[in-house]
Short mmCIF file of C-alpha atoms in Angstrom, two decimals:
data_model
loop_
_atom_site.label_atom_id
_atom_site.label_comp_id
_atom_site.label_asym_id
_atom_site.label_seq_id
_atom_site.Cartn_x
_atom_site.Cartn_y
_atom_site.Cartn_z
CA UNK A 1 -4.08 -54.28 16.22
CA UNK A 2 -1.32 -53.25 18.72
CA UNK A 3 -2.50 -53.17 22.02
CA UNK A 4 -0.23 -51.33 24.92
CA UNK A 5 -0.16 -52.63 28.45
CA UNK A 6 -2.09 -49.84 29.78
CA UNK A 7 -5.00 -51.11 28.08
CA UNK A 8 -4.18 -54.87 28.37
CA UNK A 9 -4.21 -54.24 32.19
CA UNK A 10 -8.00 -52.96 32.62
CA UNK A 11 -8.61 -56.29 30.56
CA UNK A 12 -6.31 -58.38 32.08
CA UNK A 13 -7.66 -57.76 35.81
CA UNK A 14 -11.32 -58.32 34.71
CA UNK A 15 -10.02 -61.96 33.26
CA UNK A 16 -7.85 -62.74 36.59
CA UNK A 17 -4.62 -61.86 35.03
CA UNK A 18 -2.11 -60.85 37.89
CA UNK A 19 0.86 -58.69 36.06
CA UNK A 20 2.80 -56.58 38.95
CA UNK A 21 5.09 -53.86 38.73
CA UNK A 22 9.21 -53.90 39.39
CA UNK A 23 10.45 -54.46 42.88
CA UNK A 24 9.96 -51.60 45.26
CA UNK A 25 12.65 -49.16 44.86
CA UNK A 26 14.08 -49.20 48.46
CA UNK A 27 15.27 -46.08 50.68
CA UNK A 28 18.20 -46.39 52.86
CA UNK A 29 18.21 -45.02 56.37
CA UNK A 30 20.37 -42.22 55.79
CA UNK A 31 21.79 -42.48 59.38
CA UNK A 32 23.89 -46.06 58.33
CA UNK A 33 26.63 -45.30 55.52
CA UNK A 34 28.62 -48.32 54.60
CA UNK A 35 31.77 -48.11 53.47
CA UNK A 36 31.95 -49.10 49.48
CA UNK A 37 35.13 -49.61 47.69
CA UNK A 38 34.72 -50.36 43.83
CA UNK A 39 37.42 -52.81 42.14
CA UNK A 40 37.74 -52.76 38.12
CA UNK A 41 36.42 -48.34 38.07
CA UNK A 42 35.74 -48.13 34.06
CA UNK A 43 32.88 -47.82 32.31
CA UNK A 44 30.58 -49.96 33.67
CA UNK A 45 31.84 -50.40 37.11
CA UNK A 46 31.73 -46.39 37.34
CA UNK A 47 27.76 -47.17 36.64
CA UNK A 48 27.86 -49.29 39.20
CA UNK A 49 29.21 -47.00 41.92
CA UNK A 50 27.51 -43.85 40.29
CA UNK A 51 23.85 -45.63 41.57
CA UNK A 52 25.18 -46.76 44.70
CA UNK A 53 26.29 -43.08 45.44
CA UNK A 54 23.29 -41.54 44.12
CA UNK A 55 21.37 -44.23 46.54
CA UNK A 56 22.50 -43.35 50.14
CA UNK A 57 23.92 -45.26 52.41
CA UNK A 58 27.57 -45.47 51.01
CA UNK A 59 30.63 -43.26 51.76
CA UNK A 60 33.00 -44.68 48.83
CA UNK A 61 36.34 -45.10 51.00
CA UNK A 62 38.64 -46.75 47.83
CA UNK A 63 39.01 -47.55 44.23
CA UNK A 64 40.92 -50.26 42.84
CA UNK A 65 42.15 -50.47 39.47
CA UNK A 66 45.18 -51.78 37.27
CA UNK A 67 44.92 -48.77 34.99
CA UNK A 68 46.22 -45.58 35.84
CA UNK A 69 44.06 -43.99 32.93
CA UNK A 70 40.82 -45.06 34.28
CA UNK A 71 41.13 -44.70 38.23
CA UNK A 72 42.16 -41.09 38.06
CA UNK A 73 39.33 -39.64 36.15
CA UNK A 74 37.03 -42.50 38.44
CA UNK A 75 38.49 -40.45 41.53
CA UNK A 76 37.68 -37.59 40.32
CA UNK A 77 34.23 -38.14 39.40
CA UNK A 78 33.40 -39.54 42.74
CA UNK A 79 35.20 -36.57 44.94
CA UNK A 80 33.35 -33.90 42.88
CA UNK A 81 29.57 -36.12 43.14
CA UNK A 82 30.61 -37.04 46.99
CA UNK A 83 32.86 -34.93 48.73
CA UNK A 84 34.83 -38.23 49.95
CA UNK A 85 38.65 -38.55 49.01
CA UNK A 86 38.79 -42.18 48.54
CA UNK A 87 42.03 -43.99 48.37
CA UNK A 88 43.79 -45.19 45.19
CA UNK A 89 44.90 -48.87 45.09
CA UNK A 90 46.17 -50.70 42.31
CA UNK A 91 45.67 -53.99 44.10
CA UNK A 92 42.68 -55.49 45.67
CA UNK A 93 44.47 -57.87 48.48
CA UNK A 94 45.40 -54.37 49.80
CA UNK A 95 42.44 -52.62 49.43
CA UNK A 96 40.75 -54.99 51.60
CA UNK A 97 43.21 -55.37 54.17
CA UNK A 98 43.63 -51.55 54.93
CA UNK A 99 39.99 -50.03 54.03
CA UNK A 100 38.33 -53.11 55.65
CA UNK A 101 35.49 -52.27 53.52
CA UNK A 102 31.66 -53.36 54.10
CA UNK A 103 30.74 -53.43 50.52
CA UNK A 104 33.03 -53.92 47.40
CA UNK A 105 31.57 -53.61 43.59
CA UNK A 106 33.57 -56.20 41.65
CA UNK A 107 33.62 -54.41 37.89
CA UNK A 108 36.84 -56.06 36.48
CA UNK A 109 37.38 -58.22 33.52
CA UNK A 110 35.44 -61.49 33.81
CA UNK A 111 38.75 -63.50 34.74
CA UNK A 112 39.09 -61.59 38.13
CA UNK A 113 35.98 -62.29 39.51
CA UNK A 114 36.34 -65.29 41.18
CA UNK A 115 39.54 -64.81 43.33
CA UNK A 116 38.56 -61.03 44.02
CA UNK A 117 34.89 -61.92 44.98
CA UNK A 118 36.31 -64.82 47.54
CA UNK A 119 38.67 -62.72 49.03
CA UNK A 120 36.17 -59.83 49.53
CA UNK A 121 33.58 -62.12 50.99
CA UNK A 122 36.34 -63.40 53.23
CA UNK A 123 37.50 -60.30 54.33
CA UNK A 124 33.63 -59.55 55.74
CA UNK A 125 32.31 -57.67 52.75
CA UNK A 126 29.11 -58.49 50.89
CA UNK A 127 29.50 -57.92 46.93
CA UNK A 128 27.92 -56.82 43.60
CA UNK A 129 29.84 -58.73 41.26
CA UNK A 130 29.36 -58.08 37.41
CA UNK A 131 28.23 -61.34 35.39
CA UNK A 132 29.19 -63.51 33.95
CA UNK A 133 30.64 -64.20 37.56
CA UNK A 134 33.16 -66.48 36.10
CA UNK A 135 35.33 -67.66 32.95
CA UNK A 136 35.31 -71.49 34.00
CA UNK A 137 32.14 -73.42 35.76
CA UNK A 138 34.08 -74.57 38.79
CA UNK A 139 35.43 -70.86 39.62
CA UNK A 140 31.85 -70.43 40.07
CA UNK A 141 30.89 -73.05 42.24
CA UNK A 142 33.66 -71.77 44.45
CA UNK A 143 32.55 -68.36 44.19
CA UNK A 144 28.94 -69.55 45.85
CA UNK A 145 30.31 -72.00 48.57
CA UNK A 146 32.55 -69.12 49.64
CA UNK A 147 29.83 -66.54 50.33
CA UNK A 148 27.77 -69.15 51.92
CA UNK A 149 30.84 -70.43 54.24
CA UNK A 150 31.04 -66.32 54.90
CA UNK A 151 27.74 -65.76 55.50
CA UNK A 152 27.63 -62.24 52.87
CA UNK A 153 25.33 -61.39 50.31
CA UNK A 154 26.35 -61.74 46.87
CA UNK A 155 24.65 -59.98 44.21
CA UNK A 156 25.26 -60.63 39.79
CA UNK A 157 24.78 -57.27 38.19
CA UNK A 158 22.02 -59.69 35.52
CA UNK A 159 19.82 -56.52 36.14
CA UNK A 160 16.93 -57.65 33.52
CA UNK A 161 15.68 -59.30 36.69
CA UNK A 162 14.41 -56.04 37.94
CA UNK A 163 13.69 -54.48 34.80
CA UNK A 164 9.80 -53.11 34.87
CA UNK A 165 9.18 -55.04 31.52
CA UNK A 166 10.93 -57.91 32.03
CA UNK A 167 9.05 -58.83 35.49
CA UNK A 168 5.54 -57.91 34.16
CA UNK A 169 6.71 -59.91 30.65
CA UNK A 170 7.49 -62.87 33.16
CA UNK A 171 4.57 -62.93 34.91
CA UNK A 172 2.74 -62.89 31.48
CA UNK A 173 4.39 -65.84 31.07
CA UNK A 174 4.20 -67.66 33.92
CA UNK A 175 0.37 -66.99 34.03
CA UNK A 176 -0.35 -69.32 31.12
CA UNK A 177 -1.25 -66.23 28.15
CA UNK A 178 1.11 -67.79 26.39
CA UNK A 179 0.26 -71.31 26.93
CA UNK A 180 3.09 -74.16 27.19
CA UNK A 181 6.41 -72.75 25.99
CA UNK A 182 7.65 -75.94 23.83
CA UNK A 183 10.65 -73.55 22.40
CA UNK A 184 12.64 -70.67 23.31
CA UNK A 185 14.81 -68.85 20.91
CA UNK A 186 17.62 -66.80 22.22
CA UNK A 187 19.59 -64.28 20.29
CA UNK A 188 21.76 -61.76 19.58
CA UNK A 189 22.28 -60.38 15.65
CA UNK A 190 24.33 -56.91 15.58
CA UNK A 191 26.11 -55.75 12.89
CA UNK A 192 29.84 -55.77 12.36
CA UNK A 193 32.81 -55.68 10.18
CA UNK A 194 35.61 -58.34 9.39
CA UNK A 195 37.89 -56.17 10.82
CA UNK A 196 41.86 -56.18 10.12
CA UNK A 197 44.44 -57.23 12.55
CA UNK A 198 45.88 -54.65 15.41
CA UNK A 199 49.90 -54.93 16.22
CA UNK A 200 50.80 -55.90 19.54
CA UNK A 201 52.60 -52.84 21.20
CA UNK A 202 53.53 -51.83 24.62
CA UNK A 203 51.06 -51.10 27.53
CA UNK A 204 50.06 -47.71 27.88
CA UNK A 205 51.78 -45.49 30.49
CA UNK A 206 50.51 -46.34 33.91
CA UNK A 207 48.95 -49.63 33.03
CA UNK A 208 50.02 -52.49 35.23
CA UNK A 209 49.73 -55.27 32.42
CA UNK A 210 50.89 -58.45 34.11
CA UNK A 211 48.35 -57.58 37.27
CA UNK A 212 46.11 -57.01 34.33
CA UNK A 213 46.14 -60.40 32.96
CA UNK A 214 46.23 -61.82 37.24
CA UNK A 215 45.42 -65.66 36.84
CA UNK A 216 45.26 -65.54 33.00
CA UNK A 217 48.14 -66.12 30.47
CA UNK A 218 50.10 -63.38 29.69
CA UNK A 219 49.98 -61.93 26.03
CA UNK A 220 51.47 -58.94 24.97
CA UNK A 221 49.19 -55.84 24.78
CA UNK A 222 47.11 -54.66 22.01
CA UNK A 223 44.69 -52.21 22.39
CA UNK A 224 42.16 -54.63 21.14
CA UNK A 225 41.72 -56.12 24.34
CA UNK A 226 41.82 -53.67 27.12
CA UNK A 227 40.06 -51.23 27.33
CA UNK A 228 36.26 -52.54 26.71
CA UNK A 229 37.59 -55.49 24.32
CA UNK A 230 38.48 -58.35 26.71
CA UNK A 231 35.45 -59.91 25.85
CA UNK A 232 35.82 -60.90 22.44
CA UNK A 233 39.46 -62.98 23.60
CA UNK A 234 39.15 -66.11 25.34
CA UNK A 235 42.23 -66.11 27.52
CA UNK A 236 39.47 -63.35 29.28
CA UNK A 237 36.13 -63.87 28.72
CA UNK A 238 33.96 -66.10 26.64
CA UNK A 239 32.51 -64.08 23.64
CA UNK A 240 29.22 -62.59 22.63
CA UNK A 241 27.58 -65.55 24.49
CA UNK A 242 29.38 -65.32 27.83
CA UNK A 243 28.35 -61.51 27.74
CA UNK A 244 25.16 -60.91 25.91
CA UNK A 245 24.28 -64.58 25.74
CA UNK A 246 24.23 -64.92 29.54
CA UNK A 247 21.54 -62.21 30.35
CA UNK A 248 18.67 -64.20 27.90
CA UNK A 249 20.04 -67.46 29.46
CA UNK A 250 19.22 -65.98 32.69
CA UNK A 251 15.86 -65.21 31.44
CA UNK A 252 15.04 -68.95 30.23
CA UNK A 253 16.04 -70.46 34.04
CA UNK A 254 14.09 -67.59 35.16
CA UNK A 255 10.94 -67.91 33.41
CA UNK A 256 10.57 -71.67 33.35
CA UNK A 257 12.25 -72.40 36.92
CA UNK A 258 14.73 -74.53 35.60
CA UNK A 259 18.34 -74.84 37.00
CA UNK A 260 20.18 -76.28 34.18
CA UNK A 261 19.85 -78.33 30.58
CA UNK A 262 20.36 -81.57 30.42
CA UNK A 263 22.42 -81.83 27.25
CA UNK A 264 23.97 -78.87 25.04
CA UNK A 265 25.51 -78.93 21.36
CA UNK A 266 27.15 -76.25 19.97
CA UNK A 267 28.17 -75.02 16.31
CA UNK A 268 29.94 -72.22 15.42
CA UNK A 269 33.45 -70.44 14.36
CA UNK A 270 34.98 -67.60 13.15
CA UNK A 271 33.76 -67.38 9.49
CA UNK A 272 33.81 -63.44 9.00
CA UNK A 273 36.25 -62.02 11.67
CA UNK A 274 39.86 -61.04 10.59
CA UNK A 275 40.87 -59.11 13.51
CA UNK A 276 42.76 -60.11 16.25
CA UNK A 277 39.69 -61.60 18.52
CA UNK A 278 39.61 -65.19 18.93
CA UNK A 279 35.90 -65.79 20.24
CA UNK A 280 33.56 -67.25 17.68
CA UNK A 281 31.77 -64.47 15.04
CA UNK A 282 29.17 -67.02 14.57
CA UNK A 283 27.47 -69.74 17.25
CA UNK A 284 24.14 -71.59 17.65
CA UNK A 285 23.77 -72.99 20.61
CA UNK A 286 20.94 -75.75 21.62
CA UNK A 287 19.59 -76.48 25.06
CA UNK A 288 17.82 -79.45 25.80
CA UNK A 289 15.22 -79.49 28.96
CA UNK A 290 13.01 -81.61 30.77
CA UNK A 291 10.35 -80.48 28.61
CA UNK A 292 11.41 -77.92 26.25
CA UNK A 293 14.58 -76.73 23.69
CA UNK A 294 16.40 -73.37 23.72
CA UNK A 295 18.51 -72.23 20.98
CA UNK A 296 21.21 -69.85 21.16
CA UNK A 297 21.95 -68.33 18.24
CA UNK A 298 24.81 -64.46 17.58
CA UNK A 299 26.45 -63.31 14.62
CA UNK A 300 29.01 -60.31 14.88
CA UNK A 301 27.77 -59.03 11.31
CA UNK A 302 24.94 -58.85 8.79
CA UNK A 303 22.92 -57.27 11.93
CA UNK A 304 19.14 -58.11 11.56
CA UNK A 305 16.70 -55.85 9.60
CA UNK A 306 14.81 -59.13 8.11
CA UNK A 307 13.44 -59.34 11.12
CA UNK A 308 10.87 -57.31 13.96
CA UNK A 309 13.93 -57.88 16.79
CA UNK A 310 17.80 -57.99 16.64
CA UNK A 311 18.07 -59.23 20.64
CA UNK A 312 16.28 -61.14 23.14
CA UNK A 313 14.52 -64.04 23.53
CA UNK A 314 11.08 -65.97 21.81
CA UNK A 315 8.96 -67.65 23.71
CA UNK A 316 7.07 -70.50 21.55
CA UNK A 317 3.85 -71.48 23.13
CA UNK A 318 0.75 -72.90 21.87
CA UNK A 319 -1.15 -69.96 22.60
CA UNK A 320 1.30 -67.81 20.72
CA UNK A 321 4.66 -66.23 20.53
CA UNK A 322 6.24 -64.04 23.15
CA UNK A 323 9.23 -61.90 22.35
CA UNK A 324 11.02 -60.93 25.65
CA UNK A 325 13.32 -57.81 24.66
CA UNK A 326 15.93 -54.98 25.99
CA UNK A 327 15.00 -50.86 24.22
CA UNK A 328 11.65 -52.64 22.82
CA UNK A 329 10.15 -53.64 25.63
CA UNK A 330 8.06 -57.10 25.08
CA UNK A 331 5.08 -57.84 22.61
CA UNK A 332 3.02 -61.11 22.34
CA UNK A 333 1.82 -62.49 19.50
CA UNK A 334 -1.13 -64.01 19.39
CA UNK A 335 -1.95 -67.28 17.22
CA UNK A 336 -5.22 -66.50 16.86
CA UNK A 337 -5.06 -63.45 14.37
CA UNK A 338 -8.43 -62.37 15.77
CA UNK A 339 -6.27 -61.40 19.40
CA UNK A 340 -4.45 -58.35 19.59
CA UNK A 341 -0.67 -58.27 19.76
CA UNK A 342 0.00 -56.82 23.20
CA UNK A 343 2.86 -54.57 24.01
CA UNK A 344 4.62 -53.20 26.56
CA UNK A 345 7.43 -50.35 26.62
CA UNK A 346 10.43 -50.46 28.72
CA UNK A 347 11.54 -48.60 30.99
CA UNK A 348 15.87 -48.02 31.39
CA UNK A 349 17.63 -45.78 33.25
CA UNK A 350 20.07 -43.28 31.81
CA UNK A 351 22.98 -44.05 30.99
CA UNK A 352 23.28 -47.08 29.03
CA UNK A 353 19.28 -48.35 29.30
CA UNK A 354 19.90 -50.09 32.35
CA UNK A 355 18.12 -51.20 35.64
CA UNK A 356 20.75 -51.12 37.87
CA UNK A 357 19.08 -48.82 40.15
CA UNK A 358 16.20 -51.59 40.87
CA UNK A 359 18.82 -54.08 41.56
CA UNK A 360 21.27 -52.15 43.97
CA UNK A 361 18.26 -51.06 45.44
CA UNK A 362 17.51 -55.03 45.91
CA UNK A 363 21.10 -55.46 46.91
CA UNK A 364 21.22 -53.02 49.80
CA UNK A 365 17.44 -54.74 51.18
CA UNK A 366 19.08 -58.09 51.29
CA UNK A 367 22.05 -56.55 53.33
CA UNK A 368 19.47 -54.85 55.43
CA UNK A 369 17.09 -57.78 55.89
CA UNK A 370 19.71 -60.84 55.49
CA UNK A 371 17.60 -62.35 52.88
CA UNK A 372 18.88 -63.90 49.55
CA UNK A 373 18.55 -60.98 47.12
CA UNK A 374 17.11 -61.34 43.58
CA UNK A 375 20.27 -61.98 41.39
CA UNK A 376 22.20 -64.27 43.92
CA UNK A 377 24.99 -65.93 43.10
CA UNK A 378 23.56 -68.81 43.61
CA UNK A 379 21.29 -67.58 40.20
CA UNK A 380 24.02 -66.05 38.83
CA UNK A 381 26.06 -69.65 38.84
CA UNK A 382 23.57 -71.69 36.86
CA UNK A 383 23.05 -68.81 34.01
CA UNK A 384 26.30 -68.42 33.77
CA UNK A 385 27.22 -72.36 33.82
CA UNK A 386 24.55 -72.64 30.94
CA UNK A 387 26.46 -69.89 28.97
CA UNK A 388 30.05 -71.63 29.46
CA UNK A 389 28.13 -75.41 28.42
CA UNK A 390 27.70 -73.75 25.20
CA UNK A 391 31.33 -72.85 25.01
CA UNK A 392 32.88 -75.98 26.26
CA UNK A 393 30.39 -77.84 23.70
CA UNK A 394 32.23 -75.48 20.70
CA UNK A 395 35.48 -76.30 22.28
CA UNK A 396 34.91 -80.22 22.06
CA UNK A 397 32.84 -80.08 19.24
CA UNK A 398 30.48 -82.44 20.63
CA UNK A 399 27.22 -82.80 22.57
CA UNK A 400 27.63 -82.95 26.31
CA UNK A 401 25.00 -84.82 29.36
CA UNK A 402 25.57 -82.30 31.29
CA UNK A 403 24.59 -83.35 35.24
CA UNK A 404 23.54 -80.28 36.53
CA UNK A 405 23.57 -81.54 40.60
CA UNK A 406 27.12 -83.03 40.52
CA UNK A 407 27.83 -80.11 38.49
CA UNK A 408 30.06 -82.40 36.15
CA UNK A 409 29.89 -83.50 32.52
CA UNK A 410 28.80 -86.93 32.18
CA UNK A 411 31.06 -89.60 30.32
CA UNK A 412 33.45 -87.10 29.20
CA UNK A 413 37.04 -87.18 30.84
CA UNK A 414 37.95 -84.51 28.42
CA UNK A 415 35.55 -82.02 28.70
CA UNK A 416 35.48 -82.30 32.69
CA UNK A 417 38.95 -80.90 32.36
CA UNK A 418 37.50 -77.56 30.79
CA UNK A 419 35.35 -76.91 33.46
CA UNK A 420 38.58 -75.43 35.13
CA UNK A 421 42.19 -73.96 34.00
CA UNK A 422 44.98 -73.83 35.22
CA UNK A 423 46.30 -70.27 36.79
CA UNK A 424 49.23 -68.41 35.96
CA UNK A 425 51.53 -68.47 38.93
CA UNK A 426 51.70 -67.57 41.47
CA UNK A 427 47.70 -67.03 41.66
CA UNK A 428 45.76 -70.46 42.58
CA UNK A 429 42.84 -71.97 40.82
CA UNK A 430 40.02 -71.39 43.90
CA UNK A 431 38.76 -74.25 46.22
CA UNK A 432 35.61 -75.69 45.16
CA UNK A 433 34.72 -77.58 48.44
#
């Protein structure tokens, strides 16, 4: 028997079972208006900046963006929803010199993050920063001593913090229904194709290709990788579980209050994939805690109809098993098959099933208030350290001791070196201390 929360609630109070709703949606005073620039205006960053405007409280005064293509439609969306003209920039040090702006959404390609995050916070602005926040663990460390040393809130766009279901799922778990998790199971399983190879070619008209790549190498274009693709290339990003991967890591610090694993293995490779991507079609991934083990585990093919869920996370406890999830909400399943499974729906905002309204919501309190917001990057740091373990491990092909205070791989020369890269001149790998 499926039970839904509504149900499970009248029950649940009666037995002492505290399960509260998402954070407070906050209302800005709609006599302050800070001035919001957005940096990296496609897809997702236009999400981004689409909340904040439909918010309050911001008067967008610039865009930033490499790509010709994307700002100019971005502009126009935001003059005909705002009435504002913002300015055009094509590159961020300028932005932030000239629009001196108080809050900057940072919506680029992972490998911008860092240095465009430190300079913003530098330059007096707080920022929403998409995760993962970095592409290498010590660009993030630098990333949270720098808005400390500035004083600015920092907020990671991980919004499955705020998410109705996944707070009420959380406090499920926390409150013992599922007794002691011994095992979590992470995962992502959508479909795919092999794929055939793209030719390189040149950039598009109006796209600015070496600002594009910034710190990265520089490869010739293909179409592959920008727009939306970056991801899947390694020069960029970290694959499926730097992107995906990194939202249900968040979830296992989350839930158990850990900050990091204590040793990490990986497996993996490109078995399937003949295209021109580079990040692995195939990875498991295992965690090992204090007192638990979390597995990662994505394929880019085959999908998942064998079993009830293709994403999220399993909770493995001895009073049964708890499936944390995205468009299907969360259900527990009992052990004892006398219990009902309990359910409850989600509930995403439009477009995209997100919760981004929740968080910026969050994000604009914190300004108001000066306290830490929900996805700090403080937060933000360790989930996305715990994604790029996993990667490193693939790298080396080995299992790492990972010390999670020093922030340093243990007895491992080699793999130290990976927690960094070198930058493409004449951009300069970010101060850690």
């Amino acid at each position: 028997m499926l039970v839904t929360r509504r149900s499970f609630l009248t029950k649940a109070a009666a037995a002492g079972v505290y399960l509260s709703a998402a954070p407070a949606i906050h209302v800005l005073a709609r006599d302050k208006k800070y001035r919001v620039a957005l940096i990296g205006s496609g897809w997702w960053g236009m999400n981004v900046l689409n909340t904040a405007i439909e918010a309050g409280g911001s008067k967008v005064v610039a865009l930033c963006d490499v790509d010709a293509n994307q700002i100019e439609p971005a502009l126009k969306r935001v003059e005909k929803a705002t009435g504002d003209s913002p300015k055009r920039y094509e590159d961020y040090r300028e932005l932030l010199a000239k629009e001196k702006p108080e809050i900057v959404i940072v919506a680029t390609p992972d490998h911008w993050h860092p240095l465009i995050t430190i300079a913003a916070v530098a330059a007096g602005a707080h920022v929403y920063v998409e995760k993962p926040i970095s592409h290498t663990i010590l660009e993030g460390r630098a990333m949270v001593n720098a808005a400390r040393a500035a004083d600015r809130i920092v907020q990671v766009g991980t919004h499955r913090r705020v998410s109705p279901h996944n707070v009420s799922g959380m406090e499920f778990l926390k409150s013992g229904k599922a007794g002691k998790i011994g095992m979590v199971r992470a995962f992502v399983h959508y479909g795919g194709e092999a794929g055939t190879p793209v030719p390189d070619s040149e950039p598009p008209k109006g796209l600015n290709w070496d600002m594009w790549c910034g710190p990265a190498p520089l490869r010739p274009y293909n179409r592959m990788i920008h727009p939306k693709g970056f991801r899947m290339f390694l020069d960029y990003a970290n694959g499926q579980l730097g992107d995906w991967g990194l939202h249900w890591m968040d979830q296992i610090l989350w839930c158990t209050g850990e900050k990091y694993p204590r040793h990490v293995y990986s497996t993996g490779g490109r078995f399937i994939r003949k295209d021109n991507t580079d990040a692995p079609d195939t990875q498991v991934v295992n965690y090992e805690f204090e007192s638990f083990t979390a597995v990662w585990e994505h394929r880019l093919y085959a999908a998942n109809n064998a079993e009830k869920h293709n994403i999220g996370c399993y909770f493995y406890g001895t009073e049964g098993t708890f499936h944390m999830g995205w468009q299907d909400g969360w259900t527990f399943y009992p052990a004892d098959g006398s219990k009902p499974v309990l359910h409850e729906e989600p509930k995403l905002n439009k477009p995209d099933d997100q919760n981004i309204r929740e968080l910026w919501a969050d994000f604009m309190k914190s300004i108001e208030t000066g306290q830490r917001p929900l996805c700090d990057i403080e937060t933000g740091h360790r989930s996305t350290a715990m994604s790029l373990l996993g990667m490193l491990s693939l790298k080396t092909g080995r299992s790492l001791a990972w010390d999670g205070e020093k922030e340093t791989i243990l007895n491992d020369p080699e793999a130290n070196k990976l927690l960094r890269r070198e930058y493409r001149a004449p951009w300069q790998y970010p101060q850690v201390g």
